[in-house]
Coordinates of C-alpha atoms and ligand atoms in Angstrom, one line a residue:
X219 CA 126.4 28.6 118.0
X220 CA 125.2 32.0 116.2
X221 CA 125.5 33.6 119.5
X222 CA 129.1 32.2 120.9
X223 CA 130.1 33.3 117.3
X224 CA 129.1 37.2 118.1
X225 CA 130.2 37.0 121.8
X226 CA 133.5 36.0 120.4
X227 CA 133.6 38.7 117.6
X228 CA 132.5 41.1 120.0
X229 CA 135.2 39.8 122.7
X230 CA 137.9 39.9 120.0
X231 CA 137.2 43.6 118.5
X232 CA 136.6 44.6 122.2
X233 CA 133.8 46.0 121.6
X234 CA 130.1 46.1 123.8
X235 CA 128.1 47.3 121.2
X236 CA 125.7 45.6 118.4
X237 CA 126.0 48.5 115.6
X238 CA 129.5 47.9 116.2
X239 CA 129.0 44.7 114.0
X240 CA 128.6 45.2 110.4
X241 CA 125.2 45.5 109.4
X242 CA 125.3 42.5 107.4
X243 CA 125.7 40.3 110.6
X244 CA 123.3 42.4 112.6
X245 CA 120.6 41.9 109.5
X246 CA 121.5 38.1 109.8
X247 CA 121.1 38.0 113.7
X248 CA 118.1 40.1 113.7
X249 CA 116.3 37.9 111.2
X250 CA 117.1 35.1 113.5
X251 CA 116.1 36.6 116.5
X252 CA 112.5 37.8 114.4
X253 CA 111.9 33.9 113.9
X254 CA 112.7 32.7 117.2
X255 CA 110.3 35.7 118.7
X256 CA 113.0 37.6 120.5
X257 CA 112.0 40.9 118.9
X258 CA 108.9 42.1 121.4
X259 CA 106.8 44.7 121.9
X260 CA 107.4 46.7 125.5
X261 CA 105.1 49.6 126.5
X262 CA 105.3 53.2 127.3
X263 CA 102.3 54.2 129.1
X264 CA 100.0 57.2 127.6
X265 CA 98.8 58.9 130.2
X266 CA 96.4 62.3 131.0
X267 CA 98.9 64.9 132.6
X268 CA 96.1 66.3 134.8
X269 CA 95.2 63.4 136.7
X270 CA 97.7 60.8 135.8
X271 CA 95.8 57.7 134.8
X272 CA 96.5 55.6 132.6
X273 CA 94.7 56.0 129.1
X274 CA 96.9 54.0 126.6
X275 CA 99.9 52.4 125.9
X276 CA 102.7 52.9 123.6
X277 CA 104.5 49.9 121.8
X278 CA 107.9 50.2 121.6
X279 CA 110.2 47.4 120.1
X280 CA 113.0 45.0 122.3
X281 CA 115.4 43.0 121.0
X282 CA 115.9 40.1 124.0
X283 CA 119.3 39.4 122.9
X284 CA 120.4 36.3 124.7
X285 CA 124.3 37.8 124.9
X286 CA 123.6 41.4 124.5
X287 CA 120.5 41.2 126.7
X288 CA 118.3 45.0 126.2
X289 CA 118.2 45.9 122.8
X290 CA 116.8 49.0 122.0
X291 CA 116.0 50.2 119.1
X292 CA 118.3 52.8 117.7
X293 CA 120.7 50.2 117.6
X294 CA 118.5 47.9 115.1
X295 CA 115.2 50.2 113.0
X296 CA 117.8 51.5 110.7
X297 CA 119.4 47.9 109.8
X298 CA 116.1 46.9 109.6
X299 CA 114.5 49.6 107.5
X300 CA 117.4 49.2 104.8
X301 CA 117.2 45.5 104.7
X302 CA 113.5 44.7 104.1
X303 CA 113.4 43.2 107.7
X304 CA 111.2 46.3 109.1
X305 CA 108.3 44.4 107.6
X306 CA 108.7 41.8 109.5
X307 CA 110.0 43.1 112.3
X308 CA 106.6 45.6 112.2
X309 CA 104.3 42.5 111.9
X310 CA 105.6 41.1 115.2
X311 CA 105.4 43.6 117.6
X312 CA 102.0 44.6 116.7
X313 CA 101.1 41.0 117.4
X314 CA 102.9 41.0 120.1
X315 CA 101.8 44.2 121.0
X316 CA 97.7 43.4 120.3
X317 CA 98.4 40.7 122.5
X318 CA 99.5 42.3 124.9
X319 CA 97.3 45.1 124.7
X320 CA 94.1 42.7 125.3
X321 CA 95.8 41.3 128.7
X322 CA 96.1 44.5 129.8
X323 CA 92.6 45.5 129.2
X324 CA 91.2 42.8 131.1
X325 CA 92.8 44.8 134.3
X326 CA 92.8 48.4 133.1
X327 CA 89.0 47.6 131.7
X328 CA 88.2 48.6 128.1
X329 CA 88.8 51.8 126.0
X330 CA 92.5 51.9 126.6
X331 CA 94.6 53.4 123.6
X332 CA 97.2 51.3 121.6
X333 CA 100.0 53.0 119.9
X334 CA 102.2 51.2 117.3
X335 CA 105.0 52.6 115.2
X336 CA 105.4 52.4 111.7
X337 CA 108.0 53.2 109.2
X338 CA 107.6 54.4 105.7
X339 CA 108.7 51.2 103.9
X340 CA 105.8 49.3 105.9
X341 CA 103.5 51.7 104.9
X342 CA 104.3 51.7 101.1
X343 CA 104.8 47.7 101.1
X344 CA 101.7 46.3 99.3
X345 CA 99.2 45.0 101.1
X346 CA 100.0 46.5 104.6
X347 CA 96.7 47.9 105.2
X348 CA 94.8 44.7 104.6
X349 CA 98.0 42.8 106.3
X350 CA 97.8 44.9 109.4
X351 CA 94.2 45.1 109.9
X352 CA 93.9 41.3 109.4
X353 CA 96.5 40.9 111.9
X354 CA 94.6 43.4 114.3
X355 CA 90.8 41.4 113.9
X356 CA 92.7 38.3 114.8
X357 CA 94.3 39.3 118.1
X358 CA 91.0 40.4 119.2
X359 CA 92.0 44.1 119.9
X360 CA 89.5 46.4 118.5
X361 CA 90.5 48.6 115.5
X362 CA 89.5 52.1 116.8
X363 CA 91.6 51.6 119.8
X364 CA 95.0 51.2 117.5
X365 CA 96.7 54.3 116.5
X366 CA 99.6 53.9 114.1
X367 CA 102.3 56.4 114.6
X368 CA 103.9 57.6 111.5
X369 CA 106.5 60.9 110.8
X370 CA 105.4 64.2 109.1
X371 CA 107.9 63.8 106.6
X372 CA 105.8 60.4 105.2
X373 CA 103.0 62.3 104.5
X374 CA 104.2 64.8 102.1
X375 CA 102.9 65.7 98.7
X376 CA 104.7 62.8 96.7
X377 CA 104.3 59.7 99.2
X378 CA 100.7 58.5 97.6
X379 CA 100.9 55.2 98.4
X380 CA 101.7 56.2 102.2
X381 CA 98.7 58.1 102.1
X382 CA 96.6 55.2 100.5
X383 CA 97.4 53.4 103.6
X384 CA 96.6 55.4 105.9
X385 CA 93.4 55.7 104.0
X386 CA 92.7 52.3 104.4
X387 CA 93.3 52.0 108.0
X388 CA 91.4 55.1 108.6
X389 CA 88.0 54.1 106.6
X390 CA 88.4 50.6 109.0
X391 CA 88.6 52.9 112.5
X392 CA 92.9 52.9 113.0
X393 CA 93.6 55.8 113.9
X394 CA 96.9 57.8 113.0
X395 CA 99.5 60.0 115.2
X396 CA 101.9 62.0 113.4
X397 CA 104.9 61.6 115.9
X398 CA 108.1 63.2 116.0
X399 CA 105.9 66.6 115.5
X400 CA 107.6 70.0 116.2
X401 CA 111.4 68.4 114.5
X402 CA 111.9 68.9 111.2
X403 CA 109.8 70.8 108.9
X404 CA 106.2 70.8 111.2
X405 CA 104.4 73.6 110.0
X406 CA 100.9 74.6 111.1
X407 CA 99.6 75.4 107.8
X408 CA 100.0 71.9 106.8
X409 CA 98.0 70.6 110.2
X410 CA 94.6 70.8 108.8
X411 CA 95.6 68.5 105.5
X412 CA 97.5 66.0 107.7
X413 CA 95.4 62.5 107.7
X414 CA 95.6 62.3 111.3
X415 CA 93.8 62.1 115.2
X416 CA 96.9 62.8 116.8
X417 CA 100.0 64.9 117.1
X418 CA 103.3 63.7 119.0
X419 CA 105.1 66.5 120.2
X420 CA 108.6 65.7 120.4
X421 CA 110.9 65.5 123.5
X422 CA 113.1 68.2 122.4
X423 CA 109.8 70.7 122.1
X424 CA 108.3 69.4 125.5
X425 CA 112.0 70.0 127.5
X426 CA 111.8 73.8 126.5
X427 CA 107.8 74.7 127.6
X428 CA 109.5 75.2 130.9
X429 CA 112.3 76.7 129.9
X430 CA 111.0 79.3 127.3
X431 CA 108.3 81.9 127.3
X432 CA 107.8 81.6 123.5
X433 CA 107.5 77.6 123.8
X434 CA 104.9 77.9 125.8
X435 CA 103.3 80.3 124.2
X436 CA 103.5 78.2 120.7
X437 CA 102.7 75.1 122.7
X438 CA 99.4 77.1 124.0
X439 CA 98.7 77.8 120.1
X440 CA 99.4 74.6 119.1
X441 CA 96.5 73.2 121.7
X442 CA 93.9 75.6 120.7
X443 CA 94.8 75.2 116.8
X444 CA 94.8 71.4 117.2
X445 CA 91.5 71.7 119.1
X446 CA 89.7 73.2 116.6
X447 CA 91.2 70.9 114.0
X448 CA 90.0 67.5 116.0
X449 CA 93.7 66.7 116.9
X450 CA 94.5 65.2 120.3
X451 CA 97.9 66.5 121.5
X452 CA 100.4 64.2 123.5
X453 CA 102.9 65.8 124.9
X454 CA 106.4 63.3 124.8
X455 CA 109.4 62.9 127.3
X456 CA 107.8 64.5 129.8
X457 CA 110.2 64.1 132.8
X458 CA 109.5 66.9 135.3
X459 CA 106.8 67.8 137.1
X460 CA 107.1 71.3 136.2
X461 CA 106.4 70.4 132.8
X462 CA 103.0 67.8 133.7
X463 CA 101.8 71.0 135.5
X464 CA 101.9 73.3 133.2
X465 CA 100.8 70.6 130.2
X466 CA 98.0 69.7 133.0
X467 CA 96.9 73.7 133.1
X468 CA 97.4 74.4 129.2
X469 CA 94.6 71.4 128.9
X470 CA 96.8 69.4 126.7
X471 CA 94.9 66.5 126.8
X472 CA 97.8 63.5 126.9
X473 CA 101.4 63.0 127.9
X474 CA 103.9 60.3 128.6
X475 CA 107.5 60.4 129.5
X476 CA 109.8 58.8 132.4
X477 CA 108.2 61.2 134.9
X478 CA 105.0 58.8 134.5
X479 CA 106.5 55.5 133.5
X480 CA 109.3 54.2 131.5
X481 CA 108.6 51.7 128.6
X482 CA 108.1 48.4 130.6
X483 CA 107.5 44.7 129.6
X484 CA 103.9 43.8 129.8
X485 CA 104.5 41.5 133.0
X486 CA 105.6 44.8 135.0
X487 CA 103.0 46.6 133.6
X488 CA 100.2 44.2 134.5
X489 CA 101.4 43.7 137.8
X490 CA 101.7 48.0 138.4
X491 CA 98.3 47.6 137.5
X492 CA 95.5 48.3 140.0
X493 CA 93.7 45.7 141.2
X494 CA 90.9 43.9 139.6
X495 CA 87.4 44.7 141.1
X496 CA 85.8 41.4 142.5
X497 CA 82.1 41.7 142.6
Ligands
C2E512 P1 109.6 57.3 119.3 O1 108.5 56.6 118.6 O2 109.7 58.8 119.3 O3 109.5 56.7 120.8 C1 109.8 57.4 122.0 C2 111.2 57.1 122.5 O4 111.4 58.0 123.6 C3 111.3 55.7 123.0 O5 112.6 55.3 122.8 C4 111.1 55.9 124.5 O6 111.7 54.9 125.3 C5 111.8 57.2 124.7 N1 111.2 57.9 125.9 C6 110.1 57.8 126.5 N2 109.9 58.7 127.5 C7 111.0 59.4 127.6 C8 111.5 60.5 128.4 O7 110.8 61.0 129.3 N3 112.7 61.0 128.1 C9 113.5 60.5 127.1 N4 114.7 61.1 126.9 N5 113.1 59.5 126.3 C10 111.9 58.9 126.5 P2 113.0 53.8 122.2 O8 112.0 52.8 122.8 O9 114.4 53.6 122.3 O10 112.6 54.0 120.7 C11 113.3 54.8 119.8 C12 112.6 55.0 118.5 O11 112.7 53.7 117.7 C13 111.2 55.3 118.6 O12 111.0 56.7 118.8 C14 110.7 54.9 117.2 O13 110.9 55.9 116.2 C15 111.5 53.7 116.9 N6 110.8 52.4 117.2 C16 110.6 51.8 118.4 N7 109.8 50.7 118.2 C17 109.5 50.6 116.9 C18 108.8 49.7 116.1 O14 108.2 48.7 116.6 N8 108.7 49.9 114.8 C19 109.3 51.0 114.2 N9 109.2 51.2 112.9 N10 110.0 51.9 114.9 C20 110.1 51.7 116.3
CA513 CA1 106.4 56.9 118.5
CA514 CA1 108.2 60.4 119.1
CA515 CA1 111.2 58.8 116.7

């Protein structure tokens, strides 16, 4: 009835899309679609630019609407996030996600990477360490193969409890990406005090390392400072060859973008996975 109700609202205002609604009625649909699972985890696969295979996979979050269809999540984190509904929200697709992740490994084999987003009111809630590593031992999926993805601009000087959390997850084996790195404020002084395994360069920084001289030279610094500092670099939105090449030849050690794969439900992705040895 929910659903006619929005179809009709949607037909009357002419409109196609969700953010169009007030965020009140998107908060209300979005919890209901939380509690009738409709909010899943897809995946983006992480991959090594030089050879191309597969060494992880990125969870990204899909609204199945049952009017709208594809939800993605620009239309929805925000609402979320301002609501309280991101912890919930968060707590299902990494279920979702670990279960996922565990079918896949039983055709990929083990040691495969799991990524997982996180915003800042997740990480500040109280509890979400414990919360999110019980949720992690119960799916089965080992802890040092989840990496939660968080932005630079969590970690700063004042956001103690942020850090706390990451703490937490870190002294368990999670282990943390900054993402989003190279927008904003990224500096490479800060690099070394940064409680992290991983940087995420961002799509706007990886479309210009073909394009600019002085990218490429900073993305060449950036590998050999991260190196030294035990980061592992992935490269994002990689979407040309051009750009996998040159990653491939600066020895940045991961990448992912549409040039590899889009972010796929886990049926496509197990079935685009090689086949199982028999013995
Ligand atoms: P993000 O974490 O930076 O994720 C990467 C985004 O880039 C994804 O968009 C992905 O589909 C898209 N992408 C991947 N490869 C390419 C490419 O080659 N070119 C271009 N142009 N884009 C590419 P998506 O799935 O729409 O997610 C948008 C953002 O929503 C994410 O950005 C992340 O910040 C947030 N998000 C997604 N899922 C979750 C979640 O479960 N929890 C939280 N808190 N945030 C989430
Ligand atoms: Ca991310
Ligand atoms: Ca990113
Ligand atoms: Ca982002």
């Amino acid at each position: 009835a929910d659903t006619a109700l929005y179809a009709a609202k949607l037909a009357g205002r002419g409109r196609s899309r969700l953010d169009d609604l007030d965020s009140t009625e998107l908060a209300h649909d979005l919890a209901q679609a939380l509690a009738a699972g409709d909010v899943r985890a897809w995946f983006q696969p992480v991959v090594s630019p030089a050879t191309g295979t597969l060494v992880g996979v990125e969870a990204l979050a899909r609204w199945l609407h049952p009017e709208r269809g594809l939800v993605r999540p620009d239309e929805f984190i925000t609402v979320a996030e301002t609501t309280g509904l991101i912890l919930d929200l968060g707590a299902a697709v990494l279920a979702d996600a670990c279960r996922g992740a565990v079918e896949l490994a039983r055709v990929h084999g083990p040691g495969l990477l799991l990524t997982v987003n996180v915003s800042g009111r997740e990480l500040v809630a109280e509890g979400y360490g414990d919360r999110t590593l019980a949720a992690v031992r119960a799916s089965g999926w080992p802890l040092e193969q989840l990496v939660v993805e968080v932005t630079e601009s969590l970690l700063d000087a004042s956001s103690g409890p942020a850090l706390q959390a990451l703490h937490r997850l870190r002294s368990a084996g999670v282990r943390v990406a900054i993402d989003d790195f190279g927008t904003g404020y990224s500096a490479f002084s800060r690099l070394d005090t940064l409680p992290a395994d991983y940087l995420k360069l961002d799509h706007g920084f990886t479309a210009q390392i073909t394009t600019s001289e002085r990218r490429a030279g900073l993305l060449q610094a950036l590998l050999s400072l991260s190196d030294a500092l035990g980061l592992q670099v992935v490269a994002e939105g990689v979407e040309h060859e051009e750009q996998a090449a040159l990653l491939a030849s600066l020895g940045c050690p991961l990448a992912q973008g549409y040039l590899f794969s889009r972010p796929l439900p886990l049926d496509e992705l197990l079935a685009a996975a090689p086949a199982r040895q028999v013995a």
